[in-house]
PDB file of C-alpha atoms in Angstrom:
ATOM      1  CA  UNK G   1     119.931  20.216 -61.873  1.00 47.00           C
ATOM      2  CA  UNK G   2     120.182  23.389 -59.797  1.00 55.00           C
ATOM      3  CA  UNK G   3     117.345  23.848 -57.316  1.00 66.00           C
ATOM      4  CA  UNK G   4     115.922  27.720 -58.346  1.00 82.00           C
ATOM      5  CA  UNK G   5     114.701  29.687 -55.325  1.00 89.00           C
ATOM      6  CA  UNK G   6     111.036  30.847 -55.861  1.00 93.00           C
ATOM      7  CA  UNK G   7     109.227  33.436 -53.961  1.00 93.00           C
ATOM      8  CA  UNK G   8     105.772  33.656 -54.165  1.00 95.00           C
ATOM      9  CA  UNK G   9     102.913  36.153 -52.630  1.00 96.00           C
ATOM     10  CA  UNK G  10      99.334  37.028 -53.148  1.00 96.00           C
ATOM     11  CA  UNK G  11      97.815  40.381 -53.809  1.00 96.00           C
ATOM     12  CA  UNK G  12      94.151  41.635 -53.989  1.00 96.00           C
ATOM     13  CA  UNK G  13      92.718  44.735 -55.402  1.00 95.00           C
ATOM     14  CA  UNK G  14      88.876  45.290 -55.742  1.00 93.00           C
ATOM     15  CA  UNK G  15      87.428  41.865 -56.841  1.00 94.00           C
ATOM     16  CA  UNK G  16      90.840  40.827 -58.459  1.00 96.00           C
ATOM     17  CA  UNK G  17      93.344  38.262 -56.617  1.00 96.00           C
ATOM     18  CA  UNK G  18      96.856  37.635 -58.184  1.00 96.00           C
ATOM     19  CA  UNK G  19      99.439  34.850 -57.216  1.00 97.00           C
ATOM     20  CA  UNK G  20     102.989  35.748 -58.150  1.00 96.00           C
ATOM     21  CA  UNK G  21     105.760  33.675 -58.580  1.00 95.00           C
ATOM     22  CA  UNK G  22     109.497  35.265 -58.390  1.00 93.00           C
ATOM     23  CA  UNK G  23     112.354  33.368 -59.976  1.00 94.00           C
ATOM     24  CA  UNK G  24     115.572  34.590 -60.909  1.00 89.00           C
ATOM     25  CA  UNK G  25     116.075  35.698 -64.602  1.00 89.00           C
ATOM     26  CA  UNK G  26     115.819  38.308 -67.145  1.00 90.00           C
ATOM     27  CA  UNK G  27     112.789  40.328 -66.403  1.00 90.00           C
ATOM     28  CA  UNK G  28     110.179  38.575 -68.242  1.00 93.00           C
ATOM     29  CA  UNK G  29     106.659  38.971 -67.018  1.00 94.00           C
ATOM     30  CA  UNK G  30     104.127  36.467 -67.939  1.00 95.00           C
ATOM     31  CA  UNK G  31     100.169  37.043 -66.991  1.00 95.00           C
ATOM     32  CA  UNK G  32      97.967  33.884 -67.343  1.00 95.00           C
ATOM     33  CA  UNK G  33     100.286  32.476 -69.864  1.00 94.00           C
ATOM     34  CA  UNK G  34     100.454  35.709 -72.141  1.00 95.00           C
ATOM     35  CA  UNK G  35     103.394  38.448 -72.085  1.00 94.00           C
ATOM     36  CA  UNK G  36     102.292  41.187 -69.923  1.00 94.00           C
ATOM     37  CA  UNK G  37     102.454  44.078 -72.693  1.00 93.00           C
ATOM     38  CA  UNK G  38      99.854  41.536 -74.845  1.00 95.00           C
ATOM     39  CA  UNK G  39      97.745  40.853 -71.584  1.00 94.00           C
ATOM     40  CA  UNK G  40      97.310  44.644 -70.262  1.00 94.00           C
ATOM     41  CA  UNK G  41      95.308  47.027 -72.807  1.00 93.00           C
ATOM     42  CA  UNK G  42      97.340  49.969 -71.788  1.00 94.00           C
ATOM     43  CA  UNK G  43     101.342  50.841 -71.041  1.00 94.00           C
ATOM     44  CA  UNK G  44     100.160  52.598 -68.059  1.00 96.00           C
ATOM     45  CA  UNK G  45      98.829  49.750 -66.370  1.00 95.00           C
ATOM     46  CA  UNK G  46     102.212  47.805 -67.181  1.00 94.00           C
ATOM     47  CA  UNK G  47     104.172  50.689 -65.629  1.00 95.00           C
ATOM     48  CA  UNK G  48     101.841  50.616 -62.539  1.00 93.00           C
ATOM     49  CA  UNK G  49     102.322  47.082 -61.958  1.00 91.00           C
ATOM     50  CA  UNK G  50     106.133  47.186 -62.470  1.00 93.00           C
ATOM     51  CA  UNK G  51     106.391  50.058 -59.589  1.00 94.00           C
ATOM     52  CA  UNK G  52     107.988  47.683 -57.152  1.00 94.00           C
ATOM     53  CA  UNK G  53     110.479  46.368 -59.463  1.00 94.00           C
ATOM     54  CA  UNK G  54     111.338  50.005 -60.445  1.00 94.00           C
ATOM     55  CA  UNK G  55     111.650  51.326 -56.871  1.00 93.00           C
ATOM     56  CA  UNK G  56     114.014  48.631 -55.789  1.00 92.00           C
ATOM     57  CA  UNK G  57     115.943  48.431 -59.007  1.00 92.00           C
ATOM     58  CA  UNK G  58     115.161  44.703 -59.974  1.00 90.00           C
ATOM     59  CA  UNK G  59     113.486  45.351 -63.453  1.00 90.00           C
ATOM     60  CA  UNK G  60     116.006  42.849 -65.089  1.00 91.00           C
ATOM     61  CA  UNK G  61     116.745  40.609 -62.038  1.00 91.00           C
ATOM     62  CA  UNK G  62     113.596  38.132 -62.102  1.00 92.00           C
ATOM     63  CA  UNK G  63     111.305  36.491 -64.132  1.00 93.00           C
ATOM     64  CA  UNK G  64     107.722  36.837 -62.828  1.00 94.00           C
ATOM     65  CA  UNK G  65     104.842  34.318 -63.612  1.00 95.00           C
ATOM     66  CA  UNK G  66     101.382  35.514 -62.542  1.00 95.00           C
ATOM     67  CA  UNK G  67      98.102  34.037 -62.211  1.00 97.00           C
ATOM     68  CA  UNK G  68      95.272  36.550 -61.906  1.00 96.00           C
ATOM     69  CA  UNK G  69      91.259  36.338 -61.809  1.00 96.00           C
ATOM     70  CA  UNK G  70      88.556  38.593 -61.078  1.00 95.00           C
ATOM     71  CA  UNK G  71      87.815  42.287 -61.336  1.00 92.00           C
ATOM     72  CA  UNK G  72      89.039  44.392 -64.574  1.00 94.00           C
ATOM     73  CA  UNK G  73      92.196  45.365 -65.940  1.00 95.00           C
ATOM     74  CA  UNK G  74      92.700  48.225 -63.521  1.00 95.00           C
ATOM     75  CA  UNK G  75      92.020  46.074 -60.300  1.00 95.00           C
ATOM     76  CA  UNK G  76      94.098  43.293 -61.742  1.00 95.00           C
ATOM     77  CA  UNK G  77      97.288  45.365 -62.192  1.00 96.00           C
ATOM     78  CA  UNK G  78      96.810  46.581 -58.423  1.00 95.00           C
ATOM     79  CA  UNK G  79      96.598  43.072 -57.330  1.00 96.00           C
ATOM     80  CA  UNK G  80      99.705  42.104 -59.039  1.00 96.00           C
ATOM     81  CA  UNK G  81     101.519  45.227 -57.883  1.00 96.00           C
ATOM     82  CA  UNK G  82     100.784  44.231 -54.381  1.00 96.00           C
ATOM     83  CA  UNK G  83     101.822  40.704 -54.885  1.00 96.00           C
ATOM     84  CA  UNK G  84     105.111  41.553 -56.495  1.00 95.00           C
ATOM     85  CA  UNK G  85     105.889  43.896 -53.721  1.00 95.00           C
ATOM     86  CA  UNK G  86     104.977  41.264 -50.972  1.00 95.00           C
ATOM     87  CA  UNK G  87     107.204  38.804 -52.878  1.00 95.00           C
ATOM     88  CA  UNK G  88     110.138  41.117 -52.844  1.00 93.00           C
ATOM     89  CA  UNK G  89     109.769  41.329 -49.125  1.00 92.00           C
ATOM     90  CA  UNK G  90     110.374  37.797 -49.019  1.00 92.00           C
ATOM     91  CA  UNK G  91     113.090  37.695 -50.928  1.00 91.00           C
ATOM     92  CA  UNK G  92     114.755  40.484 -48.828  1.00 88.00           C
ATOM     93  CA  UNK G  93     113.720  38.979 -45.574  1.00 84.00           C
ATOM     94  CA  UNK G  94     117.233  38.124 -44.460  1.00 82.00           C
ATOM     95  CA  UNK G  95     118.546  41.512 -44.560  1.00 80.00           C
ATOM     96  CA  UNK G  96     118.279  44.116 -41.691  1.00 76.00           C
ATOM     97  CA  UNK G  97     114.898  45.721 -41.986  1.00 75.00           C
ATOM     98  CA  UNK G  98     115.929  48.862 -40.201  1.00 78.00           C
ATOM     99  CA  UNK G  99     118.634  49.743 -42.840  1.00 83.00           C
ATOM    100  CA  UNK G 100     117.612  52.681 -45.305  1.00 82.00           C
ATOM    101  CA  UNK G 101     118.061  50.637 -48.181  1.00 81.00           C
ATOM    102  CA  UNK G 102     115.993  47.682 -47.277  1.00 87.00           C
ATOM    103  CA  UNK G 103     113.400  46.765 -49.740  1.00 90.00           C
ATOM    104  CA  UNK G 104     110.609  47.364 -46.988  1.00 91.00           C
ATOM    105  CA  UNK G 105     111.686  50.906 -46.196  1.00 91.00           C
ATOM    106  CA  UNK G 106     111.656  51.499 -49.898  1.00 91.00           C
ATOM    107  CA  UNK G 107     108.488  50.059 -50.732  1.00 93.00           C
ATOM    108  CA  UNK G 108     106.752  51.380 -47.734  1.00 92.00           C
ATOM    109  CA  UNK G 109     107.940  55.027 -48.410  1.00 92.00           C
ATOM    110  CA  UNK G 110     106.279  54.590 -51.988  1.00 92.00           C
ATOM    111  CA  UNK G 111     103.067  53.245 -50.468  1.00 93.00           C
ATOM    112  CA  UNK G 112     103.336  49.762 -52.352  1.00 93.00           C
ATOM    113  CA  UNK G 113     102.865  47.551 -49.396  1.00 93.00           C
ATOM    114  CA  UNK G 114      99.427  48.649 -48.254  1.00 94.00           C
ATOM    115  CA  UNK G 115      96.267  46.861 -49.633  1.00 94.00           C
ATOM    116  CA  UNK G 116      93.997  49.210 -51.170  1.00 93.00           C
ATOM    117  CA  UNK G 117      90.762  48.539 -49.018  1.00 94.00           C
ATOM    118  CA  UNK G 118      88.278  50.433 -51.575  1.00 93.00           C
ATOM    119  CA  UNK G 119      85.629  47.943 -52.803  1.00 92.00           C
ATOM    120  CA  UNK G 120      82.397  48.351 -54.502  1.00 92.00           C
ATOM    121  CA  UNK G 121      79.574  49.047 -51.857  1.00 95.00           C
ATOM    122  CA  UNK G 122      76.689  46.752 -51.997  1.00 96.00           C
ATOM    123  CA  UNK G 123      73.280  47.844 -53.091  1.00 96.00           C
ATOM    124  CA  UNK G 124      70.406  48.754 -50.703  1.00 97.00           C
ATOM    125  CA  UNK G 125      67.003  47.519 -50.990  1.00 97.00           C
ATOM    126  CA  UNK G 126      64.607  50.463 -52.139  1.00 96.00           C
ATOM    127  CA  UNK G 127      67.634  52.227 -53.986  1.00 96.00           C
ATOM    128  CA  UNK G 128      68.499  51.968 -57.710  1.00 96.00           C
ATOM    129  CA  UNK G 129      72.098  51.645 -56.620  1.00 96.00           C
ATOM    130  CA  UNK G 130      74.330  51.678 -53.376  1.00 96.00           C
ATOM    131  CA  UNK G 131      73.202  55.249 -52.510  1.00 97.00           C
ATOM    132  CA  UNK G 132      71.167  56.456 -55.665  1.00 97.00           C
ATOM    133  CA  UNK G 133      67.724  56.723 -54.770  1.00 96.00           C
ATOM    134  CA  UNK G 134      64.764  56.612 -57.219  1.00 96.00           C
ATOM    135  CA  UNK G 135      63.839  59.978 -58.646  1.00 95.00           C
ATOM    136  CA  UNK G 136      61.303  61.806 -56.883  1.00 94.00           C
ATOM    137  CA  UNK G 137      58.023  62.876 -58.554  1.00 94.00           C
ATOM    138  CA  UNK G 138      55.794  65.436 -57.068  1.00 93.00           C
ATOM    139  CA  UNK G 139      52.669  64.436 -59.303  1.00 87.00           C
TER     140      UNK G 139
END
């Protein structure tokens, strides 16, 4: 039995955490045991999480297995996208990173290997939300 190489990575966005396994295959993406088109509610989110594969021209080269939890669909799609980009960097680790066609160069130019640090701000005491003050009443 041939030993298949697996590249794995973790991605985070807002409250979502995604663990991705890349295996050579035909382009199937499975998220939490379900096909990605059935899991994600809109095609734009699917298109968003496939961005690293499209940028590096690997749409039909890998089968991807994803475990994701936390957050909403948008945050999960962002977490999966970052995890796929990081796994592709591990796959391409043996090539010269200074070349123009290296995955690192391509993904960095697209802004796909930067973790989005924006998270929900915590609520402060005396306020209704993080910054929303109670309505002022003159009388």
